[in-house]
Amino acid sequence: MNNLEKTSKLPGFYKLPVKERLKIIKDFAGLTREETDAIEKNGSLSIFAANNMIENVIGTYELPLGIACNFLINNKEYLIPMATEEPSVVAAASNSAKIIRQSGGFFTNSTKPIMIGQIQFSGIKNISHSKQIILENKQKLLDYANEQGILVQFGGGAKEIEVKIIPTQHFGDLLVVHLFVDCCDAMGANAVNTICEAVSVKIKEFLKQGTIGFRIISNLATERLVRSRATIKKELLKEDTINKILMGYEFASNDAYRAATHNKGIMNGIVAATLACGNDTRAVEAGAHSWASISGKYLPLTKYEKDNIGNLCISIELPLALGIVGGSTKVHPIAQANLKIIGAKTARELAEVFASLGLAQNFAALRAIATEGIQKGHMKLHSRNIAISAGAKNEEQIIKIVSQMTEEKNISLKKAKEIFEKMQEKGFEPSNL
Ligand code: MEV
């Protein structure tokens, strides 16, 4: 598929058989046979690879992998793989992206991929003095950090140092050095931790006192921010819907109970894509939620406002520590294929795509809750799961159970089992659709 005809707008994609969907994705991303095999076949993560990823391995664990369609970001077409157990999430993201592309799509920006490593010292007598000694030796420390050879060859490495004094209840004042490290295309935890461990020893040499304590990356990645925005033309939504969405946003902005759920919806998208790309979902979650409360009040990660002519303007800003190299991105064959499907050339581009996905996910949730309620769409998809739990073995049986439950307005496992049992009694023969 050449670039001119490359589009993420795939009408009817959801209706296709799985094999045909994969064929479309293969053509879009130029996947190899090995890559499509990995996606298609169970157990694509070999026990050998798994056993080298974590400890005490007894097998591998699988999740559905779906594709969010319709994403137009900075005028580039993206398909976004998502690994999740939750029904509706992929459909919701695709629907939002479809509406947003009619208004020009998403526009993004981001900071450099700088992570902060923390080096903590205790037992320092003249702490203000010590702070200055570290700052006086800043360049020497940065040079030493970069001699570790990690990241510098890619144009990254340690760039800046900051020193903080943190009072504690039982251990007096701690002296904490923040090392700002440009992680380039890596998530950076390993590189930052290695640098921090090395530099701590050098700092101690300058201080000639104190005890080295914690040396570890911070997941509150305030220097690795990513932003995405979209304008939704007022013609695409009813005015009443726009107003209800805005009210829902203000609700979240003033109530932590609602804000937590608002942000959970955003992370439905971001975490699913993070997982699909073999990245660290916990780092992303920790960063997002700590950022949401950085003002001292837990706030929504997105913002909603109207422009001067009544269009709905939506935006998101959050830290996203993602990598396209290192970690399990290279070990997990499906993670590699998924990164190829997205086609991000840098970790920053990947983060910008994920931020747009989070924004789309949030808009979908707010729109649904502001109009028909979330359960209608959710239950429609969930009812298929219920039918399968009740015993349905093929598409024909699923459709029969789902339509009867919908007709009787009773979507429950009890009802599904009742219908399934009746079907069995009547000798319902699956026709191997
Ligand atoms: C469900 O997984 C996510 C939502 O609750 C998000 C929200 O309420 O904004 C629908």
JSON list of N, CA, C and O in Angstrom, two decimals, residues 71-76 78 100-110 226-232 314-317 352-353 355-356 359:
[
{"chain": "A", "resi": 71, "resn": "PHE", "atom": "N", "xyz": [-7.62, 7.17, 13.11]},
{"chain": "A", "resi": 71, "resn": "PHE", "atom": "CA", "xyz": [-6.81, 8.22, 13.74]},
{"chain": "A", "resi": 71, "resn": "PHE", "atom": "C", "xyz": [-6.02, 9.03, 12.71]},
{"chain": "A", "resi": 71, "resn": "PHE", "atom": "O", "xyz": [-5.20, 8.49, 11.96]},
{"chain": "A", "resi": 72, "resn": "LEU", "atom": "N", "xyz": [-6.33, 10.31, 12.67]},
{"chain": "A", "resi": 72, "resn": "LEU", "atom": "CA", "xyz": [-5.59, 11.26, 11.84]},
{"chain": "A", "resi": 72, "resn": "LEU", "atom": "C", "xyz": [-4.90, 12.22, 12.82]},
{"chain": "A", "resi": 72, "resn": "LEU", "atom": "O", "xyz": [-5.56, 13.00, 13.51]},
{"chain": "A", "resi": 73, "resn": "ILE", "atom": "N", "xyz": [-3.59, 12.10, 12.90]},
{"chain": "A", "resi": 73, "resn": "ILE", "atom": "CA", "xyz": [-2.83, 12.89, 13.89]},
{"chain": "A", "resi": 73, "resn": "ILE", "atom": "C", "xyz": [-1.74, 13.67, 13.15]},
{"chain": "A", "resi": 73, "resn": "ILE", "atom": "O", "xyz": [-0.91, 13.07, 12.48]},
{"chain": "A", "resi": 74, "resn": "ASN", "atom": "N", "xyz": [-1.77, 14.98, 13.28]},
{"chain": "A", "resi": 74, "resn": "ASN", "atom": "CA", "xyz": [-0.83, 15.84, 12.53]},
{"chain": "A", "resi": 74, "resn": "ASN", "atom": "C", "xyz": [-0.85, 15.49, 11.04]},
{"chain": "A", "resi": 74, "resn": "ASN", "atom": "O", "xyz": [0.21, 15.36, 10.41]},
{"chain": "A", "resi": 75, "resn": "ASN", "atom": "N", "xyz": [-2.03, 15.24, 10.54]},
{"chain": "A", "resi": 75, "resn": "ASN", "atom": "CA", "xyz": [-2.26, 14.90, 9.12]},
{"chain": "A", "resi": 75, "resn": "ASN", "atom": "C", "xyz": [-1.66, 13.56, 8.70]},
{"chain": "A", "resi": 75, "resn": "ASN", "atom": "O", "xyz": [-1.51, 13.29, 7.51]},
{"chain": "A", "resi": 76, "resn": "LYS", "atom": "N", "xyz": [-1.30, 12.73, 9.67]},
{"chain": "A", "resi": 76, "resn": "LYS", "atom": "CA", "xyz": [-0.78, 11.39, 9.34]},
{"chain": "A", "resi": 76, "resn": "LYS", "atom": "C", "xyz": [-1.78, 10.34, 9.82]},
{"chain": "A", "resi": 76, "resn": "LYS", "atom": "O", "xyz": [-2.41, 10.50, 10.85]},
{"chain": "A", "resi": 78, "resn": "TYR", "atom": "N", "xyz": [-3.00, 6.87, 11.36]},
{"chain": "A", "resi": 78, "resn": "TYR", "atom": "CA", "xyz": [-2.51, 5.87, 12.31]},
{"chain": "A", "resi": 78, "resn": "TYR", "atom": "C", "xyz": [-3.57, 4.82, 12.61]},
{"chain": "A", "resi": 78, "resn": "TYR", "atom": "O", "xyz": [-4.74, 5.17, 12.82]},
{"chain": "A", "resi": 100, "resn": "ILE", "atom": "N", "xyz": [-13.58, 13.04, 15.08]},
{"chain": "A", "resi": 100, "resn": "ILE", "atom": "CA", "xyz": [-12.52, 14.06, 15.18]},
{"chain": "A", "resi": 100, "resn": "ILE", "atom": "C", "xyz": [-11.84, 14.27, 13.82]},
{"chain": "A", "resi": 100, "resn": "ILE", "atom": "O", "xyz": [-11.48, 15.40, 13.46]},
{"chain": "A", "resi": 101, "resn": "ARG", "atom": "N", "xyz": [-11.70, 13.21, 13.02]},
{"chain": "A", "resi": 101, "resn": "ARG", "atom": "CA", "xyz": [-11.04, 13.40, 11.73]},
{"chain": "A", "resi": 101, "resn": "ARG", "atom": "C", "xyz": [-11.90, 14.26, 10.79]},
{"chain": "A", "resi": 101, "resn": "ARG", "atom": "O", "xyz": [-11.38, 14.93, 9.91]},
{"chain": "A", "resi": 102, "resn": "GLN", "atom": "N", "xyz": [-13.21, 14.27, 11.04]},
{"chain": "A", "resi": 102, "resn": "GLN", "atom": "CA", "xyz": [-14.08, 15.14, 10.23]},
{"chain": "A", "resi": 102, "resn": "GLN", "atom": "C", "xyz": [-13.85, 16.61, 10.55]},
{"chain": "A", "resi": 102, "resn": "GLN", "atom": "O", "xyz": [-14.31, 17.49, 9.84]},
{"chain": "A", "resi": 103, "resn": "SER", "atom": "N", "xyz": [-13.20, 16.85, 11.69]},
{"chain": "A", "resi": 103, "resn": "SER", "atom": "CA", "xyz": [-12.90, 18.23, 12.07]},
{"chain": "A", "resi": 103, "resn": "SER", "atom": "C", "xyz": [-11.41, 18.54, 11.90]},
{"chain": "A", "resi": 103, "resn": "SER", "atom": "O", "xyz": [-10.91, 19.50, 12.47]},
{"chain": "A", "resi": 104, "resn": "GLY", "atom": "N", "xyz": [-10.69, 17.68, 11.20]},
{"chain": "A", "resi": 104, "resn": "GLY", "atom": "CA", "xyz": [-9.27, 17.95, 10.94]},
{"chain": "A", "resi": 104, "resn": "GLY", "atom": "C", "xyz": [-8.30, 17.07, 11.70]},
{"chain": "A", "resi": 104, "resn": "GLY", "atom": "O", "xyz": [-7.09, 17.14, 11.49]},
{"chain": "A", "resi": 105, "resn": "GLY", "atom": "N", "xyz": [-8.81, 16.28, 12.64]},
{"chain": "A", "resi": 105, "resn": "GLY", "atom": "CA", "xyz": [-7.95, 15.35, 13.37]},
{"chain": "A", "resi": 105, "resn": "GLY", "atom": "C", "xyz": [-7.29, 15.96, 14.60]},
{"chain": "A", "resi": 105, "resn": "GLY", "atom": "O", "xyz": [-7.68, 17.02, 15.08]},
{"chain": "A", "resi": 106, "resn": "PHE", "atom": "N", "xyz": [-6.29, 15.25, 15.10]},
{"chain": "A", "resi": 106, "resn": "PHE", "atom": "CA", "xyz": [-5.58, 15.65, 16.32]},
{"chain": "A", "resi": 106, "resn": "PHE", "atom": "C", "xyz": [-4.31, 16.43, 15.95]},
{"chain": "A", "resi": 106, "resn": "PHE", "atom": "O", "xyz": [-3.69, 16.16, 14.91]},
{"chain": "A", "resi": 107, "resn": "PHE", "atom": "N", "xyz": [-3.92, 17.32, 16.84]},
{"chain": "A", "resi": 107, "resn": "PHE", "atom": "CA", "xyz": [-2.64, 18.02, 16.69]},
{"chain": "A", "resi": 107, "resn": "PHE", "atom": "C", "xyz": [-1.88, 17.88, 18.01]},
{"chain": "A", "resi": 107, "resn": "PHE", "atom": "O", "xyz": [-2.48, 18.01, 19.08]},
{"chain": "A", "resi": 108, "resn": "THR", "atom": "N", "xyz": [-0.59, 17.57, 17.89]},
{"chain": "A", "resi": 108, "resn": "THR", "atom": "CA", "xyz": [0.15, 17.21, 19.10]},
{"chain": "A", "resi": 108, "resn": "THR", "atom": "C", "xyz": [1.46, 17.97, 19.24]},
{"chain": "A", "resi": 108, "resn": "THR", "atom": "O", "xyz": [1.97, 18.53, 18.27]},
{"chain": "A", "resi": 109, "resn": "ASN", "atom": "N", "xyz": [1.99, 17.95, 20.43]},
{"chain": "A", "resi": 109, "resn": "ASN", "atom": "CA", "xyz": [3.36, 18.40, 20.66]},
{"chain": "A", "resi": 109, "resn": "ASN", "atom": "C", "xyz": [3.86, 17.72, 21.93]},
{"chain": "A", "resi": 109, "resn": "ASN", "atom": "O", "xyz": [3.07, 17.15, 22.69]},
{"chain": "A", "resi": 110, "resn": "SER", "atom": "N", "xyz": [5.15, 17.77, 22.14]},
{"chain": "A", "resi": 110, "resn": "SER", "atom": "CA", "xyz": [5.70, 17.12, 23.34]},
{"chain": "A", "resi": 110, "resn": "SER", "atom": "C", "xyz": [7.04, 17.73, 23.71]},
{"chain": "A", "resi": 110, "resn": "SER", "atom": "O", "xyz": [7.68, 18.37, 22.88]},
{"chain": "A", "resi": 226, "resn": "VAL", "atom": "N", "xyz": [3.47, 15.18, 27.14]},
{"chain": "A", "resi": 226, "resn": "VAL", "atom": "CA", "xyz": [2.94, 15.07, 25.79]},
{"chain": "A", "resi": 226, "resn": "VAL", "atom": "C", "xyz": [1.55, 15.68, 25.77]},
{"chain": "A", "resi": 226, "resn": "VAL", "atom": "O", "xyz": [0.82, 15.63, 26.76]},
{"chain": "A", "resi": 227, "resn": "ARG", "atom": "N", "xyz": [1.23, 16.33, 24.64]},
{"chain": "A", "resi": 227, "resn": "ARG", "atom": "CA", "xyz": [-0.05, 17.03, 24.54]},
{"chain": "A", "resi": 227, "resn": "ARG", "atom": "C", "xyz": [-0.73, 16.71, 23.21]},
{"chain": "A", "resi": 227, "resn": "ARG", "atom": "O", "xyz": [-0.04, 16.52, 22.20]},
{"chain": "A", "resi": 228, "resn": "SER", "atom": "N", "xyz": [-2.04, 16.65, 23.26]},
{"chain": "A", "resi": 228, "resn": "SER", "atom": "CA", "xyz": [-2.80, 16.47, 22.02]},
{"chain": "A", "resi": 228, "resn": "SER", "atom": "C", "xyz": [-4.08, 17.29, 22.13]},
{"chain": "A", "resi": 228, "resn": "SER", "atom": "O", "xyz": [-4.60, 17.50, 23.23]},
{"chain": "A", "resi": 229, "resn": "ARG", "atom": "N", "xyz": [-4.54, 17.79, 20.99]},
{"chain": "A", "resi": 229, "resn": "ARG", "atom": "CA", "xyz": [-5.78, 18.59, 21.01]},
{"chain": "A", "resi": 229, "resn": "ARG", "atom": "C", "xyz": [-6.58, 18.29, 19.75]},
{"chain": "A", "resi": 229, "resn": "ARG", "atom": "O", "xyz": [-6.03, 17.85, 18.74]},
{"chain": "A", "resi": 230, "resn": "ALA", "atom": "N", "xyz": [-7.87, 18.54, 19.86]},
{"chain": "A", "resi": 230, "resn": "ALA", "atom": "CA", "xyz": [-8.74, 18.39, 18.69]},
{"chain": "A", "resi": 230, "resn": "ALA", "atom": "C", "xyz": [-9.91, 19.35, 18.85]},
{"chain": "A", "resi": 230, "resn": "ALA", "atom": "O", "xyz": [-10.30, 19.69, 19.98]},
{"chain": "A", "resi": 231, "resn": "THR", "atom": "N", "xyz": [-10.41, 19.81, 17.71]},
{"chain": "A", "resi": 231, "resn": "THR", "atom": "CA", "xyz": [-11.61, 20.65, 17.75]},
{"chain": "A", "resi": 231, "resn": "THR", "atom": "C", "xyz": [-12.72, 19.85, 17.10]},
{"chain": "A", "resi": 231, "resn": "THR", "atom": "O", "xyz": [-12.54, 19.31, 16.02]},
{"chain": "A", "resi": 232, "resn": "ILE", "atom": "N", "xyz": [-13.85, 19.78, 17.79]},
{"chain": "A", "resi": 232, "resn": "ILE", "atom": "CA", "xyz": [-14.96, 19.05, 17.20]},
{"chain": "A", "resi": 232, "resn": "ILE", "atom": "C", "xyz": [-15.99, 20.07, 16.74]},
{"chain": "A", "resi": 232, "resn": "ILE", "atom": "O", "xyz": [-16.54, 20.83, 17.56]},
{"chain": "A", "resi": 314, "resn": "ILE", "atom": "N", "xyz": [-11.11, 20.14, 22.72]},
{"chain": "A", "resi": 314, "resn": "ILE", "atom": "CA", "xyz": [-10.70, 19.19, 23.75]},
{"chain": "A", "resi": 314, "resn": "ILE", "atom": "C", "xyz": [-9.18, 19.02, 23.70]},
{"chain": "A", "resi": 314, "resn": "ILE", "atom": "O", "xyz": [-8.58, 19.10, 22.62]},
{"chain": "A", "resi": 315, "resn": "SER", "atom": "N", "xyz": [-8.59, 18.82, 24.86]},
{"chain": "A", "resi": 315, "resn": "SER", "atom": "CA", "xyz": [-7.13, 18.67, 24.87]},
{"chain": "A", "resi": 315, "resn": "SER", "atom": "C", "xyz": [-6.69, 17.82, 26.06]},
{"chain": "A", "resi": 315, "resn": "SER", "atom": "O", "xyz": [-7.45, 17.63, 27.02]},
{"chain": "A", "resi": 316, "resn": "ILE", "atom": "N", "xyz": [-5.49, 17.30, 25.95]},
{"chain": "A", "resi": 316, "resn": "ILE", "atom": "CA", "xyz": [-4.93, 16.45, 27.02]},
{"chain": "A", "resi": 316, "resn": "ILE", "atom": "C", "xyz": [-3.46, 16.81, 27.21]},
{"chain": "A", "resi": 316, "resn": "ILE", "atom": "O", "xyz": [-2.78, 17.18, 26.23]},
{"chain": "A", "resi": 317, "resn": "GLU", "atom": "N", "xyz": [-2.99, 16.72, 28.43]},
{"chain": "A", "resi": 317, "resn": "GLU", "atom": "CA", "xyz": [-1.57, 16.87, 28.71]},
{"chain": "A", "resi": 317, "resn": "GLU", "atom": "C", "xyz": [-1.23, 15.89, 29.82]},
{"chain": "A", "resi": 317, "resn": "GLU", "atom": "O", "xyz": [-1.92, 15.86, 30.86]},
{"chain": "A", "resi": 352, "resn": "GLU", "atom": "N", "xyz": [2.79, 10.80, 21.50]},
{"chain": "A", "resi": 352, "resn": "GLU", "atom": "CA", "xyz": [1.79, 11.73, 20.95]},
{"chain": "A", "resi": 352, "resn": "GLU", "atom": "C", "xyz": [0.58, 10.96, 20.41]},
{"chain": "A", "resi": 352, "resn": "GLU", "atom": "O", "xyz": [-0.57, 11.39, 20.55]},
{"chain": "A", "resi": 353, "resn": "VAL", "atom": "N", "xyz": [0.85, 9.80, 19.82]},
{"chain": "A", "resi": 353, "resn": "VAL", "atom": "CA", "xyz": [-0.25, 8.96, 19.33]},
{"chain": "A", "resi": 353, "resn": "VAL", "atom": "C", "xyz": [-1.08, 8.46, 20.52]},
{"chain": "A", "resi": 353, "resn": "VAL", "atom": "O", "xyz": [-2.32, 8.51, 20.50]},
{"chain": "A", "resi": 355, "resn": "ALA", "atom": "N", "xyz": [-1.37, 9.76, 23.50]},
{"chain": "A", "resi": 355, "resn": "ALA", "atom": "CA", "xyz": [-2.11, 10.87, 24.14]},
{"chain": "A", "resi": 355, "resn": "ALA", "atom": "C", "xyz": [-3.39, 11.14, 23.35]},
{"chain": "A", "resi": 355, "resn": "ALA", "atom": "O", "xyz": [-4.46, 11.37, 23.92]},
{"chain": "A", "resi": 356, "resn": "SER", "atom": "N", "xyz": [-3.28, 11.09, 22.03]},
{"chain": "A", "resi": 356, "resn": "SER", "atom": "CA", "xyz": [-4.46, 11.31, 21.18]},
{"chain": "A", "resi": 356, "resn": "SER", "atom": "C", "xyz": [-5.48, 10.21, 21.41]},
{"chain": "A", "resi": 356, "resn": "SER", "atom": "O", "xyz": [-6.70, 10.46, 21.45]},
{"chain": "A", "resi": 359, "resn": "LEU", "atom": "N", "xyz": [-7.24, 10.88, 24.60]},
{"chain": "A", "resi": 359, "resn": "LEU", "atom": "CA", "xyz": [-8.21, 11.98, 24.42]},
{"chain": "A", "resi": 359, "resn": "LEU", "atom": "C", "xyz": [-9.47, 11.47, 23.72]},
{"chain": "A", "resi": 359, "resn": "LEU", "atom": "O", "xyz": [-10.59, 11.79, 24.12]}
]
